[in-house]
Amino acid sequence: MSLKTTISSENLPSHIAIIMDGNGRWAKEKGFMRIFGHENGTKSVRTTVESCAELGVKHLTLYAFSTENWNRPKLEVKTLMQLLISSLKKEIKTLQENNIQLNAIGDLKTLPEKVYKELLHVIDETKENSRMTLTLALSYGSRDELINAMKLISDKVKNNIISVENIDETLINQHLYTQNLPDVDLLIRTSGEKRISNFLLWQIAYAELYFTDVYWPDFTNENLYEAIINYQKRERRFGKTSEQLN
Ligand code: IPE
Ligand code: IPE
Ligand code: MG
Protein backbone atom coordinates (compact mmCIF):
# COMPACT_ATOMS: atom_id res chain seq x y z
CA MET A 1 0.00 0.00 0.00
CA SER A 2 1.27 3.47 -0.81
CA LEU A 3 2.33 5.69 2.06
CA LYS A 4 0.25 8.38 0.41
CA THR A 5 -2.86 7.23 2.28
CA THR A 6 -1.24 8.02 5.65
CA ILE A 7 -0.57 11.66 4.77
CA SER A 8 -2.91 14.05 6.54
CA SER A 9 -4.26 16.77 4.28
CA GLU A 10 -4.51 19.21 7.19
CA ASN A 11 -0.89 19.52 8.17
CA LEU A 12 0.77 19.62 4.74
CA PRO A 13 3.96 21.64 4.36
CA SER A 14 2.93 24.62 2.28
CA HIS A 15 6.47 25.13 0.96
CA ILE A 16 8.85 22.22 0.30
CA ALA A 17 12.42 22.90 -0.84
CA ILE A 18 14.71 20.16 -2.12
CA ILE A 19 18.49 19.95 -2.52
CA MET A 20 18.54 17.39 -5.33
CA ASP A 21 21.91 15.77 -4.70
CA GLY A 22 23.71 12.58 -5.68
CA ASN A 23 23.34 12.44 -9.46
CA GLY A 24 27.08 12.05 -10.01
CA ARG A 25 27.56 9.28 -7.44
CA TRP A 26 24.48 7.46 -8.72
CA ALA A 27 26.01 7.34 -12.21
CA LYS A 28 29.53 6.56 -11.04
CA GLU A 29 28.37 3.57 -8.99
CA LYS A 30 26.78 2.18 -12.13
CA GLY A 31 29.93 2.80 -14.15
CA PHE A 32 28.48 5.68 -16.17
CA MET A 33 29.46 9.29 -16.78
CA ARG A 34 28.15 11.86 -14.28
CA ILE A 35 25.88 13.41 -16.89
CA PHE A 36 23.91 10.17 -17.12
CA GLY A 37 22.99 10.78 -13.49
CA HIS A 38 21.80 14.29 -14.28
CA GLU A 39 19.66 12.94 -17.14
CA ASN A 40 18.07 10.37 -14.86
CA GLY A 41 17.56 13.02 -12.21
CA THR A 42 15.08 14.77 -14.50
CA LYS A 43 12.68 11.81 -14.09
CA SER A 44 12.69 12.35 -10.32
CA VAL A 45 12.00 16.02 -10.92
CA ARG A 46 8.89 15.17 -12.94
CA THR A 47 7.46 12.65 -10.48
CA THR A 48 8.19 14.91 -7.49
CA VAL A 49 6.60 17.94 -9.13
CA GLU A 50 3.48 15.95 -10.08
CA SER A 51 3.13 14.35 -6.66
CA CYS A 52 3.52 17.63 -4.80
CA ALA A 53 0.84 19.22 -6.96
CA GLU A 54 -1.48 16.23 -6.47
CA LEU A 55 -1.05 16.34 -2.70
CA GLY A 56 -1.89 20.04 -2.56
CA VAL A 57 1.55 21.45 -1.74
CA LYS A 58 1.41 25.13 -2.77
CA HIS A 59 5.13 25.82 -3.32
CA LEU A 60 7.96 23.56 -4.40
CA THR A 61 11.49 24.95 -4.75
CA LEU A 62 14.21 22.85 -6.37
CA TYR A 63 17.94 23.55 -6.12
CA ALA A 64 19.09 22.80 -9.65
CA PHE A 65 22.35 24.75 -10.04
CA SER A 66 24.30 26.72 -7.45
CA THR A 67 26.63 29.70 -7.84
CA GLU A 68 29.40 27.29 -6.77
CA ASN A 69 28.46 24.77 -9.47
CA TRP A 70 29.95 27.13 -12.07
CA ASN A 71 33.32 25.84 -10.82
CA ARG A 72 32.63 22.32 -12.11
CA PRO A 73 34.40 21.04 -15.26
CA LYS A 74 33.35 23.09 -18.28
CA LEU A 75 31.89 20.10 -20.09
CA GLU A 76 29.66 19.16 -17.14
CA VAL A 77 28.38 22.75 -16.86
CA LYS A 78 27.73 22.89 -20.59
CA THR A 79 25.86 19.59 -20.60
CA LEU A 80 23.81 20.61 -17.56
CA MET A 81 22.78 23.81 -19.35
CA GLN A 82 21.76 21.82 -22.45
CA LEU A 83 19.79 19.45 -20.25
CA LEU A 84 18.00 22.42 -18.72
CA ILE A 85 16.93 23.73 -22.12
CA SER A 86 15.66 20.34 -23.27
CA SER A 87 13.83 19.74 -19.95
CA LEU A 88 12.15 23.14 -20.11
CA LYS A 89 11.00 22.48 -23.68
CA LYS A 90 9.74 19.02 -22.78
CA GLU A 91 8.17 19.71 -19.39
CA ILE A 92 6.14 22.79 -20.28
CA LYS A 93 3.40 20.28 -21.13
CA THR A 94 3.55 18.70 -17.64
CA LEU A 95 3.30 22.17 -16.11
CA GLN A 96 0.29 23.16 -18.20
CA GLU A 97 -1.52 19.85 -17.64
CA ASN A 98 -1.05 20.17 -13.88
CA ASN A 99 -1.82 23.90 -13.66
CA ILE A 100 1.66 24.67 -12.28
CA GLN A 101 3.32 28.07 -12.50
CA LEU A 102 7.08 28.18 -13.14
CA ASN A 103 9.27 30.63 -11.26
CA ALA A 104 13.05 30.99 -11.01
CA ILE A 105 15.42 32.39 -8.40
CA GLY A 106 19.13 33.14 -8.66
CA ASP A 107 21.52 35.33 -10.58
CA LEU A 108 19.65 34.50 -13.78
CA LYS A 109 21.57 36.97 -15.94
CA THR A 110 24.64 34.74 -15.66
CA LEU A 111 22.84 31.85 -17.40
CA PRO A 112 23.60 31.22 -21.08
CA GLU A 113 21.24 33.27 -23.24
CA LYS A 114 19.45 30.21 -24.62
CA VAL A 115 18.66 28.92 -21.13
CA TYR A 116 17.57 32.35 -19.96
CA LYS A 117 15.25 32.83 -22.96
CA GLU A 118 13.66 29.38 -22.63
CA LEU A 119 13.19 29.96 -18.92
CA LEU A 120 11.46 33.31 -19.45
CA HIS A 121 9.31 31.73 -22.14
CA VAL A 122 8.04 28.94 -19.84
CA ILE A 123 7.59 31.39 -16.94
CA ASP A 124 5.47 33.60 -19.18
CA GLU A 125 3.44 30.72 -20.63
CA THR A 126 2.57 29.37 -17.17
CA LYS A 127 2.00 32.66 -15.35
CA GLU A 128 -1.77 32.18 -15.02
CA ASN A 129 -1.45 28.67 -13.51
CA SER A 130 -2.52 28.53 -9.91
CA ARG A 131 -2.38 25.05 -8.38
CA MET A 132 1.29 25.20 -7.35
CA THR A 133 4.39 27.32 -7.93
CA LEU A 134 7.48 25.44 -8.99
CA THR A 135 10.57 27.52 -8.34
CA LEU A 136 13.88 26.52 -9.91
CA ALA A 137 16.99 27.78 -8.13
CA LEU A 138 19.43 28.40 -10.96
CA SER A 139 22.81 30.02 -10.55
CA TYR A 140 21.47 30.48 -7.06
CA GLY A 141 23.49 31.19 -3.94
CA SER A 142 21.99 32.38 -0.70
CA ARG A 143 24.89 34.71 0.03
CA ASP A 144 24.62 36.21 -3.44
CA GLU A 145 20.90 36.73 -2.81
CA LEU A 146 21.60 38.46 0.53
CA ILE A 147 24.29 40.68 -0.97
CA ASN A 148 21.89 41.65 -3.73
CA ALA A 149 19.16 42.46 -1.18
CA MET A 150 21.53 44.56 0.90
CA LYS A 151 22.58 46.54 -2.16
CA LEU A 152 18.96 47.18 -3.19
CA ILE A 153 17.99 48.29 0.30
CA SER A 154 21.10 50.48 0.76
CA ASP A 155 20.33 52.19 -2.52
CA LYS A 156 16.80 52.98 -1.35
CA VAL A 157 18.10 54.39 1.93
CA LYS A 158 20.68 56.49 0.09
CA ASN A 159 18.03 57.90 -2.22
CA ASN A 160 15.66 58.61 0.68
CA ILE A 161 13.04 56.17 -0.58
CA ILE A 162 13.07 54.44 2.81
CA SER A 163 14.73 55.17 6.14
CA VAL A 164 16.90 52.81 8.19
CA GLU A 165 13.98 52.37 10.63
CA ASN A 166 11.94 50.77 7.83
CA ILE A 167 14.32 47.79 7.63
CA ASP A 168 12.52 44.79 9.10
CA GLU A 169 11.87 41.15 8.18
CA THR A 170 9.11 42.05 5.74
CA LEU A 171 11.29 44.55 3.91
CA ILE A 172 14.18 42.09 3.66
CA ASN A 173 11.81 39.39 2.36
CA GLN A 174 10.63 41.81 -0.32
CA HIS A 175 14.19 42.24 -1.61
CA LEU A 176 15.13 38.56 -1.83
CA TYR A 177 14.80 36.54 -5.04
CA THR A 178 12.08 34.60 -3.19
CA GLN A 179 10.02 37.75 -2.59
CA ASN A 180 6.68 36.15 -3.43
CA LEU A 181 7.24 32.90 -1.55
CA PRO A 182 6.47 32.02 2.06
CA ASP A 183 9.19 30.60 4.35
CA VAL A 184 10.23 27.01 3.73
CA ASP A 185 8.40 24.46 5.91
CA LEU A 186 10.25 21.32 4.90
CA LEU A 187 13.76 21.12 3.44
CA ILE A 188 14.76 17.77 1.95
CA ARG A 189 18.30 16.82 0.92
CA THR A 190 19.02 13.56 -0.86
CA SER A 191 22.29 11.58 -1.17
CA GLY A 192 23.28 11.41 2.49
CA GLU A 193 25.06 14.78 2.69
CA LYS A 194 24.01 16.79 5.71
CA ARG A 195 24.70 20.35 4.75
CA ILE A 196 22.86 23.33 3.31
CA SER A 197 25.35 24.28 0.55
CA ASN A 198 24.36 27.95 0.38
CA PHE A 199 20.63 27.30 -0.17
CA LEU A 200 17.89 29.62 1.18
CA LEU A 201 19.75 30.48 4.41
CA TRP A 202 17.27 33.19 5.41
CA GLN A 203 14.16 31.32 4.29
CA ILE A 204 14.91 28.08 6.20
CA ALA A 205 15.23 29.82 9.58
CA TYR A 206 12.44 27.59 10.97
CA ALA A 207 12.22 24.86 8.35
CA GLU A 208 12.15 21.21 9.36
CA LEU A 209 15.19 19.46 7.89
CA TYR A 210 14.96 15.99 6.38
CA PHE A 211 17.97 14.05 5.11
CA THR A 212 17.78 10.80 3.16
CA ASP A 213 20.59 8.58 1.82
CA VAL A 214 18.69 8.00 -1.45
CA TYR A 215 20.47 9.46 -4.49
CA TRP A 216 18.32 11.95 -6.40
CA PRO A 217 17.76 9.76 -9.53
CA ASP A 218 16.39 7.04 -7.22
CA PHE A 219 14.07 9.41 -5.31
CA THR A 220 10.49 8.17 -5.77
CA ASN A 221 7.04 9.33 -4.74
CA GLU A 222 7.22 6.96 -1.78
CA ASN A 223 10.43 8.70 -0.63
CA LEU A 224 8.62 12.02 -0.88
CA TYR A 225 5.65 10.69 1.11
CA GLU A 226 8.07 9.35 3.75
CA ALA A 227 9.56 12.81 4.16
CA ILE A 228 6.14 14.43 4.49
CA ILE A 229 4.92 11.83 7.00
CA ASN A 230 8.08 12.39 9.04
CA TYR A 231 7.42 16.15 8.90
CA GLN A 232 3.84 15.67 10.08
CA LYS A 233 5.01 13.83 13.20
CA ARG A 234 7.12 16.75 14.36
CA GLU A 235 6.05 19.53 16.69
CA ARG A 236 7.00 22.95 15.34
CA ARG A 237 7.34 25.11 18.40
CA PHE A 238 8.81 28.36 16.98
CA GLY A 239 10.44 29.11 20.32
CA LYS A 240 7.34 28.40 22.42
CA THR A 241 6.84 25.52 24.84
CA SER A 242 4.88 22.43 23.97
CA GLU A 243 2.22 23.36 26.54
CA GLN A 244 1.67 26.72 24.91
CA LEU A 245 0.88 25.03 21.62
CA ASN A 246 -1.69 22.59 22.99
C1 IPE B 1 23.30 17.22 -7.85
O1 IPE B 1 24.05 16.07 -8.05
C2 IPE B 1 23.06 18.00 -9.13
C3 IPE B 1 23.81 19.27 -9.22
C4 IPE B 1 24.56 19.78 -8.28
C5 IPE B 1 23.71 19.98 -10.47
P1 IPE B 1 25.62 16.12 -8.05
O2 IPE B 1 26.10 16.37 -9.42
O3 IPE B 1 26.12 17.06 -7.02
O4 IPE B 1 25.98 14.62 -7.62
P2 IPE B 1 27.10 14.16 -6.61
O5 IPE B 1 26.91 14.90 -5.33
O6 IPE B 1 28.41 14.49 -7.25
O7 IPE B 1 26.88 12.70 -6.45
C1 IPE C 1 24.14 21.52 -4.04
O1 IPE C 1 24.75 20.32 -4.39
C2 IPE C 1 23.64 22.21 -5.26
C3 IPE C 1 22.56 21.55 -5.98
C4 IPE C 1 21.93 20.47 -5.61
C5 IPE C 1 22.16 22.20 -7.19
P1 IPE C 1 26.32 20.21 -4.52
O2 IPE C 1 26.64 18.81 -4.85
O3 IPE C 1 26.85 21.25 -5.43
O4 IPE C 1 26.79 20.56 -3.03
P2 IPE C 1 28.19 20.37 -2.29
O5 IPE C 1 29.19 21.16 -3.05
O6 IPE C 1 28.50 18.92 -2.30
O7 IPE C 1 27.96 20.89 -0.91
MG1 MG D 1 26.55 16.87 -5.05
PDB file of C-alpha atoms in Angstrom, residues 61-205:
ATOM      1  CA  THR A  61      11.491  24.946  -4.751  1.00  0.00           C
ATOM      2  CA  LEU A  62      14.208  22.851  -6.374  1.00  0.00           C
ATOM      3  CA  TYR A  63      17.942  23.548  -6.117  1.00  0.00           C
ATOM      4  CA  ALA A  64      19.087  22.800  -9.654  1.00  0.00           C
ATOM      5  CA  PHE A  65      22.351  24.750 -10.040  1.00  0.00           C
ATOM      6  CA  SER A  66      24.298  26.723  -7.451  1.00  0.00           C
ATOM      7  CA  THR A  67      26.631  29.702  -7.836  1.00  0.00           C
ATOM      8  CA  GLU A  68      29.395  27.292  -6.766  1.00  0.00           C
ATOM      9  CA  ASN A  69      28.457  24.772  -9.465  1.00  0.00           C
ATOM     10  CA  TRP A  70      29.945  27.135 -12.073  1.00  0.00           C
ATOM     11  CA  ASN A  71      33.316  25.841 -10.818  1.00  0.00           C
ATOM     12  CA  ARG A  72      32.634  22.317 -12.111  1.00  0.00           C
ATOM     13  CA  PRO A  73      34.399  21.040 -15.260  1.00  0.00           C
ATOM     14  CA  LYS A  74      33.348  23.094 -18.284  1.00  0.00           C
ATOM     15  CA  LEU A  75      31.886  20.099 -20.085  1.00  0.00           C
ATOM     16  CA  GLU A  76      29.655  19.156 -17.144  1.00  0.00           C
ATOM     17  CA  VAL A  77      28.379  22.752 -16.857  1.00  0.00           C
ATOM     18  CA  LYS A  78      27.725  22.889 -20.586  1.00  0.00           C
ATOM     19  CA  THR A  79      25.863  19.592 -20.601  1.00  0.00           C
ATOM     20  CA  LEU A  80      23.811  20.615 -17.559  1.00  0.00           C
ATOM     21  CA  MET A  81      22.775  23.814 -19.345  1.00  0.00           C
ATOM     22  CA  GLN A  82      21.756  21.822 -22.446  1.00  0.00           C
ATOM     23  CA  LEU A  83      19.788  19.453 -20.253  1.00  0.00           C
ATOM     24  CA  LEU A  84      18.002  22.417 -18.722  1.00  0.00           C
ATOM     25  CA  ILE A  85      16.926  23.732 -22.118  1.00  0.00           C
ATOM     26  CA  SER A  86      15.657  20.342 -23.269  1.00  0.00           C
ATOM     27  CA  SER A  87      13.832  19.741 -19.955  1.00  0.00           C
ATOM     28  CA  LEU A  88      12.149  23.144 -20.115  1.00  0.00           C
ATOM     29  CA  LYS A  89      11.003  22.482 -23.678  1.00  0.00           C
ATOM     30  CA  LYS A  90       9.740  19.024 -22.778  1.00  0.00           C
ATOM     31  CA  GLU A  91       8.174  19.711 -19.393  1.00  0.00           C
ATOM     32  CA  ILE A  92       6.137  22.792 -20.276  1.00  0.00           C
ATOM     33  CA  LYS A  93       3.402  20.278 -21.130  1.00  0.00           C
ATOM     34  CA  THR A  94       3.553  18.698 -17.643  1.00  0.00           C
ATOM     35  CA  LEU A  95       3.298  22.170 -16.107  1.00  0.00           C
ATOM     36  CA  GLN A  96       0.286  23.158 -18.202  1.00  0.00           C
ATOM     37  CA  GLU A  97      -1.523  19.855 -17.636  1.00  0.00           C
ATOM     38  CA  ASN A  98      -1.049  20.165 -13.884  1.00  0.00           C
ATOM     39  CA  ASN A  99      -1.820  23.898 -13.664  1.00  0.00           C
ATOM     40  CA  ILE A 100       1.657  24.674 -12.284  1.00  0.00           C
ATOM     41  CA  GLN A 101       3.325  28.072 -12.502  1.00  0.00           C
ATOM     42  CA  LEU A 102       7.080  28.180 -13.140  1.00  0.00           C
ATOM     43  CA  ASN A 103       9.269  30.629 -11.265  1.00  0.00           C
ATOM     44  CA  ALA A 104      13.054  30.993 -11.014  1.00  0.00           C
ATOM     45  CA  ILE A 105      15.424  32.390  -8.403  1.00  0.00           C
ATOM     46  CA  GLY A 106      19.126  33.140  -8.658  1.00  0.00           C
ATOM     47  CA  ASP A 107      21.516  35.332 -10.581  1.00  0.00           C
ATOM     48  CA  LEU A 108      19.650  34.497 -13.778  1.00  0.00           C
ATOM     49  CA  LYS A 109      21.566  36.969 -15.939  1.00  0.00           C
ATOM     50  CA  THR A 110      24.643  34.739 -15.665  1.00  0.00           C
ATOM     51  CA  LEU A 111      22.840  31.846 -17.396  1.00  0.00           C
ATOM     52  CA  PRO A 112      23.599  31.220 -21.077  1.00  0.00           C
ATOM     53  CA  GLU A 113      21.245  33.271 -23.237  1.00  0.00           C
ATOM     54  CA  LYS A 114      19.449  30.206 -24.624  1.00  0.00           C
ATOM     55  CA  VAL A 115      18.663  28.917 -21.129  1.00  0.00           C
ATOM     56  CA  TYR A 116      17.574  32.350 -19.961  1.00  0.00           C
ATOM     57  CA  LYS A 117      15.246  32.827 -22.957  1.00  0.00           C
ATOM     58  CA  GLU A 118      13.660  29.382 -22.631  1.00  0.00           C
ATOM     59  CA  LEU A 119      13.191  29.957 -18.921  1.00  0.00           C
ATOM     60  CA  LEU A 120      11.461  33.310 -19.447  1.00  0.00           C
ATOM     61  CA  HIS A 121       9.313  31.732 -22.137  1.00  0.00           C
ATOM     62  CA  VAL A 122       8.040  28.944 -19.837  1.00  0.00           C
ATOM     63  CA  ILE A 123       7.587  31.385 -16.943  1.00  0.00           C
ATOM     64  CA  ASP A 124       5.474  33.595 -19.181  1.00  0.00           C
ATOM     65  CA  GLU A 125       3.443  30.716 -20.635  1.00  0.00           C
ATOM     66  CA  THR A 126       2.568  29.374 -17.175  1.00  0.00           C
ATOM     67  CA  LYS A 127       2.000  32.657 -15.353  1.00  0.00           C
ATOM     68  CA  GLU A 128      -1.774  32.179 -15.016  1.00  0.00           C
ATOM     69  CA  ASN A 129      -1.449  28.675 -13.512  1.00  0.00           C
ATOM     70  CA  SER A 130      -2.518  28.532  -9.915  1.00  0.00           C
ATOM     71  CA  ARG A 131      -2.377  25.048  -8.380  1.00  0.00           C
ATOM     72  CA  MET A 132       1.289  25.195  -7.346  1.00  0.00           C
ATOM     73  CA  THR A 133       4.390  27.320  -7.930  1.00  0.00           C
ATOM     74  CA  LEU A 134       7.483  25.437  -8.988  1.00  0.00           C
ATOM     75  CA  THR A 135      10.571  27.520  -8.343  1.00  0.00           C
ATOM     76  CA  LEU A 136      13.876  26.518  -9.905  1.00  0.00           C
ATOM     77  CA  ALA A 137      16.987  27.779  -8.135  1.00  0.00           C
ATOM     78  CA  LEU A 138      19.433  28.398 -10.964  1.00  0.00           C
ATOM     79  CA  SER A 139      22.808  30.021 -10.550  1.00  0.00           C
ATOM     80  CA  TYR A 140      21.471  30.479  -7.057  1.00  0.00           C
ATOM     81  CA  GLY A 141      23.489  31.186  -3.936  1.00  0.00           C
ATOM     82  CA  SER A 142      21.990  32.381  -0.700  1.00  0.00           C
ATOM     83  CA  ARG A 143      24.890  34.712   0.034  1.00  0.00           C
ATOM     84  CA  ASP A 144      24.625  36.207  -3.440  1.00  0.00           C
ATOM     85  CA  GLU A 145      20.901  36.734  -2.807  1.00  0.00           C
ATOM     86  CA  LEU A 146      21.597  38.459   0.528  1.00  0.00           C
ATOM     87  CA  ILE A 147      24.291  40.682  -0.973  1.00  0.00           C
ATOM     88  CA  ASN A 148      21.887  41.646  -3.726  1.00  0.00           C
ATOM     89  CA  ALA A 149      19.156  42.464  -1.185  1.00  0.00           C
ATOM     90  CA  MET A 150      21.532  44.563   0.901  1.00  0.00           C
ATOM     91  CA  LYS A 151      22.576  46.542  -2.156  1.00  0.00           C
ATOM     92  CA  LEU A 152      18.957  47.182  -3.191  1.00  0.00           C
ATOM     93  CA  ILE A 153      17.993  48.294   0.301  1.00  0.00           C
ATOM     94  CA  SER A 154      21.099  50.482   0.760  1.00  0.00           C
ATOM     95  CA  ASP A 155      20.326  52.191  -2.515  1.00  0.00           C
ATOM     96  CA  LYS A 156      16.801  52.984  -1.347  1.00  0.00           C
ATOM     97  CA  VAL A 157      18.102  54.393   1.930  1.00  0.00           C
ATOM     98  CA  LYS A 158      20.684  56.486   0.087  1.00  0.00           C
ATOM     99  CA  ASN A 159      18.025  57.900  -2.222  1.00  0.00           C
ATOM    100  CA  ASN A 160      15.655  58.612   0.683  1.00  0.00           C
ATOM    101  CA  ILE A 161      13.037  56.165  -0.575  1.00  0.00           C
ATOM    102  CA  ILE A 162      13.068  54.435   2.809  1.00  0.00           C
ATOM    103  CA  SER A 163      14.734  55.171   6.140  1.00  0.00           C
ATOM    104  CA  VAL A 164      16.896  52.808   8.192  1.00  0.00           C
ATOM    105  CA  GLU A 165      13.981  52.373  10.630  1.00  0.00           C
ATOM    106  CA  ASN A 166      11.943  50.767   7.829  1.00  0.00           C
ATOM    107  CA  ILE A 167      14.319  47.793   7.627  1.00  0.00           C
ATOM    108  CA  ASP A 168      12.524  44.790   9.100  1.00  0.00           C
ATOM    109  CA  GLU A 169      11.867  41.152   8.176  1.00  0.00           C
ATOM    110  CA  THR A 170       9.107  42.052   5.739  1.00  0.00           C
ATOM    111  CA  LEU A 171      11.287  44.547   3.908  1.00  0.00           C
ATOM    112  CA  ILE A 172      14.177  42.094   3.662  1.00  0.00           C
ATOM    113  CA  ASN A 173      11.807  39.394   2.364  1.00  0.00           C
ATOM    114  CA  GLN A 174      10.629  41.807  -0.318  1.00  0.00           C
ATOM    115  CA  HIS A 175      14.186  42.241  -1.606  1.00  0.00           C
ATOM    116  CA  LEU A 176      15.130  38.564  -1.827  1.00  0.00           C
ATOM    117  CA  TYR A 177      14.801  36.542  -5.038  1.00  0.00           C
ATOM    118  CA  THR A 178      12.083  34.602  -3.186  1.00  0.00           C
ATOM    119  CA  GLN A 179      10.019  37.750  -2.587  1.00  0.00           C
ATOM    120  CA  ASN A 180       6.683  36.149  -3.431  1.00  0.00           C
ATOM    121  CA  LEU A 181       7.237  32.900  -1.554  1.00  0.00           C
ATOM    122  CA  PRO A 182       6.473  32.021   2.063  1.00  0.00           C
ATOM    123  CA  ASP A 183       9.188  30.596   4.354  1.00  0.00           C
ATOM    124  CA  VAL A 184      10.234  27.008   3.731  1.00  0.00           C
ATOM    125  CA  ASP A 185       8.397  24.459   5.913  1.00  0.00           C
ATOM    126  CA  LEU A 186      10.254  21.325   4.901  1.00  0.00           C
ATOM    127  CA  LEU A 187      13.761  21.116   3.444  1.00  0.00           C
ATOM    128  CA  ILE A 188      14.759  17.766   1.951  1.00  0.00           C
ATOM    129  CA  ARG A 189      18.303  16.820   0.924  1.00  0.00           C
ATOM    130  CA  THR A 190      19.023  13.563  -0.860  1.00  0.00           C
ATOM    131  CA  SER A 191      22.295  11.579  -1.166  1.00  0.00           C
ATOM    132  CA  GLY A 192      23.285  11.406   2.493  1.00  0.00           C
ATOM    133  CA  GLU A 193      25.064  14.776   2.690  1.00  0.00           C
ATOM    134  CA  LYS A 194      24.011  16.786   5.707  1.00  0.00           C
ATOM    135  CA  ARG A 195      24.695  20.351   4.749  1.00  0.00           C
ATOM    136  CA  ILE A 196      22.865  23.331   3.312  1.00  0.00           C
ATOM    137  CA  SER A 197      25.346  24.281   0.549  1.00  0.00           C
ATOM    138  CA  ASN A 198      24.361  27.952   0.382  1.00  0.00           C
ATOM    139  CA  PHE A 199      20.634  27.298  -0.175  1.00  0.00           C
ATOM    140  CA  LEU A 200      17.893  29.619   1.176  1.00  0.00           C
ATOM    141  CA  LEU A 201      19.749  30.475   4.412  1.00  0.00           C
ATOM    142  CA  TRP A 202      17.274  33.191   5.406  1.00  0.00           C
ATOM    143  CA  GLN A 203      14.156  31.315   4.290  1.00  0.00           C
ATOM    144  CA  ILE A 204      14.907  28.075   6.198  1.00  0.00           C
ATOM    145  CA  ALA A 205      15.228  29.822   9.579  1.00  0.00           C
TER     146      ALA A 205
END
